Amino acid sequence: MTVEDKLQRLQTLFAQMEQALIAYSGGIDSTLVAKVAFDVLGDRALAITANSPSLLPEDFEDAQVQAADIGIAHRVVTTHEMDNPNYTTNPVNRCYFCKSELYDTLKPLASEWGYAYVVDGVNADDLHDYRPGIQAAKERGTRSPLAELGITKLDVRDISKRLGLPWWDKPAQPCLSSRFPYGEEITVEKLRRVGQAERYLRKLGWSTLRVRSQSDTARIELPAAEIPTFIQKTNLSELVGAFKGYGFTYVTLDLEGFVSGKLNQALSLTSSLS
């Protein structure tokens, strides 16, 4: 099936919906959903971004800029997952409680404002990873157009490029809470220091990265092929000083390199040993 075919199917799905409220993070997936929904539905599509401490300020700004570029109506709500100990204690199903908070906020708004559907940016690849938030969304009647049509992350990039969206190759950016090993408590201050550390690295020119936080240790993940250049070009003493200023005691580099969803490897290992 061609990129044009997949785009047409997505357009047809939104035409059948007639109205849609989009859970819009500013990531490439939900942005494509917002773009196509607006192209098809116009003012019958609304994008809503949930702002919270787990969202990088830059990502929040990106969401606003991209929504304005698309032309879709855009609103912001504040979610309060950080008030829920089921979330902040960081269990393996932490994302379930985050998405429960999100859709318990969006669903009443959709009903109040007359939107028949709440949709998200879950793609077909997400269904093959450990994503407890998907369950929370389904329980609340949220639809996932990309996943429903079998549209993968690669498809999302291809379609976004086909539509001329300048952010078609934007790196994936899950919420900052994903930087902590399961079982370690998440606080606003810990989220802030991780965000500061990742911002520091992006200003140095690195785009695909994670700063994993474990207790007082920062573990930098970069694509394996970029690690030699990083070591050669980076003033490591300045970097360590900056990270310590953010509140870390130790700063390390993960020699395996960047792996999306790396913290879920521990779950796979535990499952294989049981």
PDB file of C-alpha atoms in Angstrom:
ATOM      1  CA  MET A   1       0.000   0.000   0.000  1.00  0.00           C
ATOM      2  CA  THR A   2       1.398   3.406  -0.948  1.00  0.00           C
ATOM      3  CA  VAL A   3       1.810   6.447   1.281  1.00  0.00           C
ATOM      4  CA  GLU A   4      -1.036   8.091  -0.631  1.00  0.00           C
ATOM      5  CA  ASP A   5      -3.292   5.084   0.025  1.00  0.00           C
ATOM      6  CA  LYS A   6      -2.590   5.201   3.764  1.00  0.00           C
ATOM      7  CA  LEU A   7      -3.213   8.934   3.882  1.00  0.00           C
ATOM      8  CA  GLN A   8      -6.478   8.515   2.017  1.00  0.00           C
ATOM      9  CA  ARG A   9      -7.650   5.849   4.449  1.00  0.00           C
ATOM     10  CA  LEU A  10      -6.831   8.147   7.353  1.00  0.00           C
ATOM     11  CA  GLN A  11      -8.755  10.978   5.734  1.00  0.00           C
ATOM     12  CA  THR A  12     -11.730   8.699   5.138  1.00  0.00           C
ATOM     13  CA  LEU A  13     -11.747   7.592   8.769  1.00  0.00           C
ATOM     14  CA  PHE A  14     -11.922  11.189   9.991  1.00  0.00           C
ATOM     15  CA  ALA A  15     -14.651  12.012   7.472  1.00  0.00           C
ATOM     16  CA  GLN A  16     -16.690   9.175   8.992  1.00  0.00           C
ATOM     17  CA  MET A  17     -16.097  10.528  12.516  1.00  0.00           C
ATOM     18  CA  GLU A  18     -17.429  14.004  11.591  1.00  0.00           C
ATOM     19  CA  GLN A  19     -16.019  15.498  14.828  1.00  0.00           C
ATOM     20  CA  ALA A  20     -12.861  14.772  16.820  1.00  0.00           C
ATOM     21  CA  LEU A  21     -11.034  16.009  19.902  1.00  0.00           C
ATOM     22  CA  ILE A  22      -7.361  15.096  19.619  1.00  0.00           C
ATOM     23  CA  ALA A  23      -5.134  14.304  22.599  1.00  0.00           C
ATOM     24  CA  TYR A  24      -2.225  16.275  21.233  1.00  0.00           C
ATOM     25  CA  SER A  25       1.258  16.124  22.772  1.00  0.00           C
ATOM     26  CA  GLY A  26       3.144  17.772  19.924  1.00  0.00           C
ATOM     27  CA  GLY A  27       4.938  14.526  19.081  1.00  0.00           C
ATOM     28  CA  ILE A  28       5.062  13.443  15.460  1.00  0.00           C
ATOM     29  CA  ASP A  29       2.236  10.898  15.821  1.00  0.00           C
ATOM     30  CA  SER A  30      -0.406  13.103  17.443  1.00  0.00           C
ATOM     31  CA  THR A  31       0.642  16.006  15.242  1.00  0.00           C
ATOM     32  CA  LEU A  32      -0.058  13.987  12.099  1.00  0.00           C
ATOM     33  CA  VAL A  33      -3.428  13.005  13.553  1.00  0.00           C
ATOM     34  CA  ALA A  34      -4.177  16.670  14.278  1.00  0.00           C
ATOM     35  CA  LYS A  35      -3.088  17.720  10.791  1.00  0.00           C
ATOM     36  CA  VAL A  36      -5.244  15.189   8.948  1.00  0.00           C
ATOM     37  CA  ALA A  37      -8.197  15.754  11.275  1.00  0.00           C
ATOM     38  CA  PHE A  38      -8.044  19.494  10.615  1.00  0.00           C
ATOM     39  CA  ASP A  39      -7.649  19.051   6.875  1.00  0.00           C
ATOM     40  CA  VAL A  40     -10.780  16.901   6.803  1.00  0.00           C
ATOM     41  CA  LEU A  41     -12.920  18.388   9.562  1.00  0.00           C
ATOM     42  CA  GLY A  42     -11.796  22.000   9.844  1.00  0.00           C
ATOM     43  CA  ASP A  43     -13.342  23.652  12.898  1.00  0.00           C
ATOM     44  CA  ARG A  44     -14.917  20.347  13.897  1.00  0.00           C
ATOM     45  CA  ALA A  45     -11.453  19.209  15.031  1.00  0.00           C
ATOM     46  CA  LEU A  46      -9.868  20.407  18.263  1.00  0.00           C
ATOM     47  CA  ALA A  47      -6.386  19.653  19.613  1.00  0.00           C
ATOM     48  CA  ILE A  48      -5.853  19.638  23.371  1.00  0.00           C
ATOM     49  CA  THR A  49      -2.460  19.503  25.047  1.00  0.00           C
ATOM     50  CA  ALA A  50      -2.123  18.416  28.657  1.00  0.00           C
ATOM     51  CA  ASN A  51       0.561  20.440  30.403  1.00  0.00           C
ATOM     52  CA  SER A  52       2.304  18.897  33.404  1.00  0.00           C
ATOM     53  CA  PRO A  53       5.788  18.683  34.986  1.00  0.00           C
ATOM     54  CA  SER A  54       6.526  15.553  32.920  1.00  0.00           C
ATOM     55  CA  LEU A  55       6.350  17.542  29.665  1.00  0.00           C
ATOM     56  CA  LEU A  56       9.490  19.409  28.634  1.00  0.00           C
ATOM     57  CA  PRO A  57       8.825  23.157  28.235  1.00  0.00           C
ATOM     58  CA  GLU A  58      10.346  22.960  24.746  1.00  0.00           C
ATOM     59  CA  ASP A  59       7.918  20.201  23.780  1.00  0.00           C
ATOM     60  CA  PHE A  60       5.012  22.285  25.066  1.00  0.00           C
ATOM     61  CA  GLU A  61       6.219  25.209  22.966  1.00  0.00           C
ATOM     62  CA  ASP A  62       6.612  22.918  19.942  1.00  0.00           C
ATOM     63  CA  ALA A  63       3.025  21.752  20.367  1.00  0.00           C
ATOM     64  CA  GLN A  64       1.782  25.335  20.304  1.00  0.00           C
ATOM     65  CA  VAL A  65       3.883  26.301  17.282  1.00  0.00           C
ATOM     66  CA  GLN A  66       2.924  23.199  15.302  1.00  0.00           C
ATOM     67  CA  ALA A  67      -0.782  23.589  16.062  1.00  0.00           C
ATOM     68  CA  ALA A  68      -0.631  27.195  14.858  1.00  0.00           C
ATOM     69  CA  ASP A  69       1.202  26.080  11.707  1.00  0.00           C
ATOM     70  CA  ILE A  70      -1.453  23.455  11.006  1.00  0.00           C
ATOM     71  CA  GLY A  71      -4.250  25.915  11.749  1.00  0.00           C
ATOM     72  CA  ILE A  72      -6.164  23.648  14.116  1.00  0.00           C
ATOM     73  CA  ALA A  73      -7.907  25.091  17.170  1.00  0.00           C
ATOM     74  CA  HIS A  74      -5.736  24.358  20.190  1.00  0.00           C
ATOM     75  CA  ARG A  75      -6.464  24.408  23.894  1.00  0.00           C
ATOM     76  CA  VAL A  76      -4.374  23.557  26.942  1.00  0.00           C
ATOM     77  CA  VAL A  77      -5.468  21.741  30.084  1.00  0.00           C
ATOM     78  CA  THR A  78      -3.526  20.975  33.230  1.00  0.00           C
ATOM     79  CA  THR A  79      -3.413  17.388  34.441  1.00  0.00           C
ATOM     80  CA  HIS A  80      -2.597  16.326  37.987  1.00  0.00           C
ATOM     81  CA  GLU A  81      -1.032  12.885  37.760  1.00  0.00           C
ATOM     82  CA  MET A  82       1.701  14.081  40.154  1.00  0.00           C
ATOM     83  CA  ASP A  83      -0.957  14.193  42.896  1.00  0.00           C
ATOM     84  CA  ASN A  84      -1.590  10.468  42.501  1.00  0.00           C
ATOM     85  CA  PRO A  85       0.749   8.161  44.480  1.00  0.00           C
ATOM     86  CA  ASN A  86      -0.138   5.364  42.052  1.00  0.00           C
ATOM     87  CA  TYR A  87       1.780   7.432  39.527  1.00  0.00           C
ATOM     88  CA  THR A  88       4.566   9.007  41.583  1.00  0.00           C
ATOM     89  CA  THR A  89       5.668   5.713  43.165  1.00  0.00           C
ATOM     90  CA  ASN A  90       6.457   4.701  39.579  1.00  0.00           C
ATOM     91  CA  PRO A  91       5.066   1.170  39.347  1.00  0.00           C
ATOM     92  CA  VAL A  92       5.496  -0.808  36.141  1.00  0.00           C
ATOM     93  CA  ASN A  93       2.030   0.325  35.047  1.00  0.00           C
ATOM     94  CA  ARG A  94       2.712   4.005  35.807  1.00  0.00           C
ATOM     95  CA  CYS A  95       1.540   5.030  32.324  1.00  0.00           C
ATOM     96  CA  TYR A  96      -1.882   3.563  33.061  1.00  0.00           C
ATOM     97  CA  PHE A  97      -2.458   6.154  35.765  1.00  0.00           C
ATOM     98  CA  CYS A  98      -1.071   8.966  33.626  1.00  0.00           C
ATOM     99  CA  LYS A  99      -3.403   8.180  30.728  1.00  0.00           C
ATOM    100  CA  SER A 100      -6.309   7.613  33.110  1.00  0.00           C
ATOM    101  CA  GLU A 101      -5.821  11.155  34.390  1.00  0.00           C
ATOM    102  CA  LEU A 102      -5.533  12.477  30.842  1.00  0.00           C
ATOM    103  CA  TYR A 103      -8.658  10.855  29.441  1.00  0.00           C
ATOM    104  CA  ASP A 104     -10.682  11.382  32.605  1.00  0.00           C
ATOM    105  CA  THR A 105      -9.958  15.054  31.921  1.00  0.00           C
ATOM    106  CA  LEU A 106     -10.595  15.029  28.165  1.00  0.00           C
ATOM    107  CA  LYS A 107     -13.681  12.828  27.957  1.00  0.00           C
ATOM    108  CA  PRO A 108     -15.978  15.164  29.945  1.00  0.00           C
ATOM    109  CA  LEU A 109     -14.711  18.121  27.898  1.00  0.00           C
ATOM    110  CA  ALA A 110     -15.492  16.278  24.679  1.00  0.00           C
ATOM    111  CA  SER A 111     -19.028  15.592  25.899  1.00  0.00           C
ATOM    112  CA  GLU A 112     -19.507  19.181  27.069  1.00  0.00           C
ATOM    113  CA  TRP A 113     -18.262  20.676  23.813  1.00  0.00           C
ATOM    114  CA  GLY A 114     -20.061  18.234  21.541  1.00  0.00           C
ATOM    115  CA  TYR A 115     -17.183  16.160  20.160  1.00  0.00           C
ATOM    116  CA  ALA A 116     -18.260  12.623  19.385  1.00  0.00           C
ATOM    117  CA  TYR A 117     -14.749  11.148  19.568  1.00  0.00           C
ATOM    118  CA  VAL A 118     -11.564  11.535  21.554  1.00  0.00           C
ATOM    119  CA  VAL A 119      -8.607  10.276  19.522  1.00  0.00           C
ATOM    120  CA  ASP A 120      -4.910   9.818  20.239  1.00  0.00           C
ATOM    121  CA  GLY A 121      -1.663   9.308  18.331  1.00  0.00           C
ATOM    122  CA  VAL A 122      -0.991   5.662  19.182  1.00  0.00           C
ATOM    123  CA  ASN A 123       0.459   3.971  16.090  1.00  0.00           C
ATOM    124  CA  ALA A 124       0.556   0.308  15.087  1.00  0.00           C
ATOM    125  CA  ASP A 125       4.103  -0.198  16.413  1.00  0.00           C
ATOM    126  CA  ASP A 126       3.032   0.941  19.875  1.00  0.00           C
ATOM    127  CA  LEU A 127       0.753  -2.081  20.130  1.00  0.00           C
ATOM    128  CA  HIS A 128       3.814  -4.356  20.168  1.00  0.00           C
ATOM    129  CA  ASP A 129       5.513  -2.621  23.106  1.00  0.00           C
ATOM    130  CA  TYR A 130       4.601  -2.580  26.787  1.00  0.00           C
ATOM    131  CA  ARG A 131       2.216   0.386  26.890  1.00  0.00           C
ATOM    132  CA  PRO A 132      -0.228   0.148  29.831  1.00  0.00           C
ATOM    133  CA  GLY A 133      -1.523   3.613  28.954  1.00  0.00           C
ATOM    134  CA  ILE A 134      -3.186   2.145  25.879  1.00  0.00           C
ATOM    135  CA  GLN A 135      -5.445   0.100  28.144  1.00  0.00           C
ATOM    136  CA  ALA A 136      -6.497   3.214  30.073  1.00  0.00           C
ATOM    137  CA  ALA A 137      -7.336   4.977  26.813  1.00  0.00           C
ATOM    138  CA  LYS A 138      -9.394   2.057  25.504  1.00  0.00           C
ATOM    139  CA  GLU A 139     -11.319   1.776  28.787  1.00  0.00           C
ATOM    140  CA  ARG A 140     -12.414   5.387  28.282  1.00  0.00           C
ATOM    141  CA  GLY A 141     -13.484   4.931  24.683  1.00  0.00           C
ATOM    142  CA  THR A 142     -10.533   6.700  23.076  1.00  0.00           C
ATOM    143  CA  ARG A 143      -9.869   5.830  19.442  1.00  0.00           C
ATOM    144  CA  SER A 144      -6.431   5.413  17.860  1.00  0.00           C
ATOM    145  CA  PRO A 145      -6.794   6.086  14.105  1.00  0.00           C
ATOM    146  CA  LEU A 146      -3.178   5.268  13.252  1.00  0.00           C
ATOM    147  CA  ALA A 147      -3.254   1.927  15.056  1.00  0.00           C
ATOM    148  CA  GLU A 148      -6.715   1.091  13.688  1.00  0.00           C
ATOM    149  CA  LEU A 149      -5.398   1.464  10.145  1.00  0.00           C
ATOM    150  CA  GLY A 150      -2.092  -0.351  10.768  1.00  0.00           C
ATOM    151  CA  ILE A 151      -0.056   2.827  10.291  1.00  0.00           C
ATOM    152  CA  THR A 152       3.437   2.390  11.749  1.00  0.00           C
ATOM    153  CA  LYS A 153       5.967   4.948  12.979  1.00  0.00           C
ATOM    154  CA  LEU A 154       7.756   4.763   9.620  1.00  0.00           C
ATOM    155  CA  ASP A 155       4.417   5.353   7.880  1.00  0.00           C
ATOM    156  CA  VAL A 156       3.826   8.367  10.114  1.00  0.00           C
ATOM    157  CA  ARG A 157       7.127   9.870   9.014  1.00  0.00           C
ATOM    158  CA  ASP A 158       6.458   9.074   5.342  1.00  0.00           C
ATOM    159  CA  ILE A 159       2.970  10.579   5.426  1.00  0.00           C
ATOM    160  CA  SER A 160       4.178  13.627   7.375  1.00  0.00           C
ATOM    161  CA  LYS A 161       6.910  14.186   4.787  1.00  0.00           C
ATOM    162  CA  ARG A 162       4.394  13.712   1.986  1.00  0.00           C
ATOM    163  CA  LEU A 163       2.259  16.452   3.579  1.00  0.00           C
ATOM    164  CA  GLY A 164       5.255  18.762   3.830  1.00  0.00           C
ATOM    165  CA  LEU A 165       5.336  18.872   7.618  1.00  0.00           C
ATOM    166  CA  PRO A 166       8.782  20.242   8.580  1.00  0.00           C
ATOM    167  CA  TRP A 167       8.947  18.079  11.706  1.00  0.00           C
ATOM    168  CA  TRP A 168       8.504  14.759   9.860  1.00  0.00           C
ATOM    169  CA  ASP A 169      11.858  13.499  11.191  1.00  0.00           C
ATOM    170  CA  LYS A 170      11.449  14.824  14.739  1.00  0.00           C
ATOM    171  CA  PRO A 171      12.885  12.362  17.290  1.00  0.00           C
ATOM    172  CA  ALA A 172      10.432  10.568  19.554  1.00  0.00           C
ATOM    173  CA  GLN A 173      10.135  12.276  22.928  1.00  0.00           C
ATOM    174  CA  PRO A 174       8.220  10.325  25.578  1.00  0.00           C
ATOM    175  CA  CYS A 175       7.371  12.020  28.848  1.00  0.00           C
ATOM    176  CA  LEU A 176      10.179  12.722  31.299  1.00  0.00           C
ATOM    177  CA  SER A 177       8.850  10.147  33.763  1.00  0.00           C
ATOM    178  CA  SER A 178      10.095   7.462  31.372  1.00  0.00           C
ATOM    179  CA  ARG A 179      13.668   8.331  32.395  1.00  0.00           C
ATOM    180  CA  PHE A 180      13.352   6.669  35.816  1.00  0.00           C
ATOM    181  CA  PRO A 181      13.622   2.958  36.653  1.00  0.00           C
ATOM    182  CA  TYR A 182      10.383   1.426  37.836  1.00  0.00           C
ATOM    183  CA  GLY A 183      10.036   1.673  41.590  1.00  0.00           C
ATOM    184  CA  GLU A 184      11.981   4.917  41.996  1.00  0.00           C
ATOM    185  CA  GLU A 185       9.773   7.738  43.207  1.00  0.00           C
ATOM    186  CA  ILE A 186       9.150  10.539  40.732  1.00  0.00           C
ATOM    187  CA  THR A 187       9.144  14.119  41.970  1.00  0.00           C
ATOM    188  CA  VAL A 188       8.800  17.484  40.282  1.00  0.00           C
ATOM    189  CA  GLU A 189      12.410  18.296  41.177  1.00  0.00           C
ATOM    190  CA  LYS A 190      13.712  15.066  39.615  1.00  0.00           C
ATOM    191  CA  LEU A 191      11.735  15.753  36.444  1.00  0.00           C
ATOM    192  CA  ARG A 192      13.140  19.266  36.343  1.00  0.00           C
ATOM    193  CA  ARG A 193      16.775  18.175  36.599  1.00  0.00           C
ATOM    194  CA  VAL A 194      16.356  15.555  33.873  1.00  0.00           C
ATOM    195  CA  GLY A 195      14.774  18.171  31.648  1.00  0.00           C
ATOM    196  CA  GLN A 196      17.633  20.589  32.317  1.00  0.00           C
ATOM    197  CA  ALA A 197      20.224  17.919  31.513  1.00  0.00           C
ATOM    198  CA  GLU A 198      18.593  16.956  28.220  1.00  0.00           C
ATOM    199  CA  ARG A 199      18.215  20.612  27.289  1.00  0.00           C
ATOM    200  CA  TYR A 200      21.949  21.108  27.906  1.00  0.00           C
ATOM    201  CA  LEU A 201      22.824  18.255  25.527  1.00  0.00           C
ATOM    202  CA  ARG A 202      20.455  19.499  22.828  1.00  0.00           C
ATOM    203  CA  LYS A 203      22.082  22.908  22.950  1.00  0.00           C
ATOM    204  CA  LEU A 204      25.368  21.128  22.200  1.00  0.00           C
ATOM    205  CA  GLY A 205      23.797  19.756  19.016  1.00  0.00           C
ATOM    206  CA  TRP A 206      22.669  16.256  20.041  1.00  0.00           C
ATOM    207  CA  SER A 207      19.075  15.499  19.117  1.00  0.00           C
ATOM    208  CA  THR A 208      18.424  11.788  19.690  1.00  0.00           C
ATOM    209  CA  LEU A 209      19.219  11.224  23.354  1.00  0.00           C
ATOM    210  CA  ARG A 210      17.971  10.350  26.805  1.00  0.00           C
ATOM    211  CA  VAL A 211      19.263  11.226  30.246  1.00  0.00           C
ATOM    212  CA  ARG A 212      18.229   8.318  32.417  1.00  0.00           C
ATOM    213  CA  SER A 213      18.064   9.105  36.118  1.00  0.00           C
ATOM    214  CA  GLN A 214      18.737   6.521  38.810  1.00  0.00           C
ATOM    215  CA  SER A 215      18.938   7.929  42.319  1.00  0.00           C
ATOM    216  CA  ASP A 216      21.596  10.677  42.038  1.00  0.00           C
ATOM    217  CA  THR A 217      23.199   9.284  38.875  1.00  0.00           C
ATOM    218  CA  ALA A 218      22.608  10.628  35.366  1.00  0.00           C
ATOM    219  CA  ARG A 219      23.199   8.111  32.575  1.00  0.00           C
ATOM    220  CA  ILE A 220      23.495   9.668  29.129  1.00  0.00           C
ATOM    221  CA  GLU A 221      22.223   7.659  26.171  1.00  0.00           C
ATOM    222  CA  LEU A 222      23.201   8.617  22.618  1.00  0.00           C
ATOM    223  CA  PRO A 223      23.096   6.544  19.419  1.00  0.00           C
ATOM    224  CA  ALA A 224      26.052   4.139  19.646  1.00  0.00           C
ATOM    225  CA  ALA A 225      27.606   5.465  16.442  1.00  0.00           C
ATOM    226  CA  GLU A 226      27.696   8.989  17.901  1.00  0.00           C
ATOM    227  CA  ILE A 227      29.454   8.102  21.151  1.00  0.00           C
ATOM    228  CA  PRO A 228      33.081   8.449  19.861  1.00  0.00           C
ATOM    229  CA  THR A 229      32.344  11.876  18.404  1.00  0.00           C
ATOM    230  CA  PHE A 230      30.573  12.913  21.600  1.00  0.00           C
ATOM    231  CA  ILE A 231      33.614  12.004  23.694  1.00  0.00           C
ATOM    232  CA  GLN A 232      36.001  13.786  21.341  1.00  0.00           C
ATOM    233  CA  LYS A 233      34.020  16.991  20.936  1.00  0.00           C
ATOM    234  CA  THR A 234      32.431  17.484  24.341  1.00  0.00           C
ATOM    235  CA  ASN A 235      34.089  19.328  27.200  1.00  0.00           C
ATOM    236  CA  LEU A 236      33.325  16.591  29.696  1.00  0.00           C
ATOM    237  CA  SER A 237      34.401  18.554  32.768  1.00  0.00           C
ATOM    238  CA  GLU A 238      32.014  21.371  31.839  1.00  0.00           C
ATOM    239  CA  LEU A 239      29.228  18.866  31.223  1.00  0.00           C
ATOM    240  CA  VAL A 240      29.794  17.161  34.571  1.00  0.00           C
ATOM    241  CA  GLY A 241      29.815  20.537  36.289  1.00  0.00           C
ATOM    242  CA  ALA A 242      26.545  21.495  34.658  1.00  0.00           C
ATOM    243  CA  PHE A 243      24.863  18.216  35.574  1.00  0.00           C
ATOM    244  CA  LYS A 244      26.039  18.496  39.172  1.00  0.00           C
ATOM    245  CA  GLY A 245      24.581  21.979  39.218  1.00  0.00           C
ATOM    246  CA  TYR A 246      21.241  20.456  38.252  1.00  0.00           C
ATOM    247  CA  GLY A 247      21.436  18.153  41.277  1.00  0.00           C
ATOM    248  CA  PHE A 248      23.136  14.976  40.040  1.00  0.00           C
ATOM    249  CA  THR A 249      26.046  13.517  41.995  1.00  0.00           C
ATOM    250  CA  TYR A 250      27.380  11.200  39.293  1.00  0.00           C
ATOM    251  CA  VAL A 251      27.365  11.506  35.487  1.00  0.00           C
ATOM    252  CA  THR A 252      27.858   8.440  33.276  1.00  0.00           C
ATOM    253  CA  LEU A 253      27.673   7.473  29.597  1.00  0.00           C
ATOM    254  CA  ASP A 254      25.767   4.349  28.563  1.00  0.00           C
ATOM    255  CA  LEU A 255      28.145   2.439  26.275  1.00  0.00           C
ATOM    256  CA  GLU A 256      25.346   0.339  24.791  1.00  0.00           C
ATOM    257  CA  GLY A 257      23.944   3.525  23.322  1.00  0.00           C
ATOM    258  CA  PHE A 258      20.425   4.856  22.947  1.00  0.00           C
ATOM    259  CA  VAL A 259      17.649   2.275  22.946  1.00  0.00           C
ATOM    260  CA  SER A 260      14.033   3.408  22.956  1.00  0.00           C
ATOM    261  CA  GLY A 261      12.147   1.879  25.875  1.00  0.00           C
ATOM    262  CA  LYS A 262      15.350   0.627  27.476  1.00  0.00           C
ATOM    263  CA  LEU A 263      13.867   0.559  30.966  1.00  0.00           C
ATOM    264  CA  ASN A 264      11.370  -2.058  29.774  1.00  0.00           C
ATOM    265  CA  GLN A 265      14.297  -4.437  29.236  1.00  0.00           C
ATOM    266  CA  ALA A 266      14.255  -5.077  32.966  1.00  0.00           C
ATOM    267  CA  LEU A 267      10.657  -6.228  32.680  1.00  0.00           C
ATOM    268  CA  SER A 268      11.572  -8.630  29.875  1.00  0.00           C
ATOM    269  CA  LEU A 269      14.455 -10.026  31.916  1.00  0.00           C
ATOM    270  CA  THR A 270      12.264 -10.507  34.984  1.00  0.00           C
ATOM    271  CA  SER A 271       9.631 -12.239  32.867  1.00  0.00           C
ATOM    272  CA  SER A 272      12.181 -14.614  31.339  1.00  0.00           C
ATOM    273  CA  LEU A 273      13.543 -15.582  34.758  1.00  0.00           C
ATOM    274  CA  SER A 274      10.145 -16.257  36.301  1.00  0.00           C
TER     275      SER A 274
END
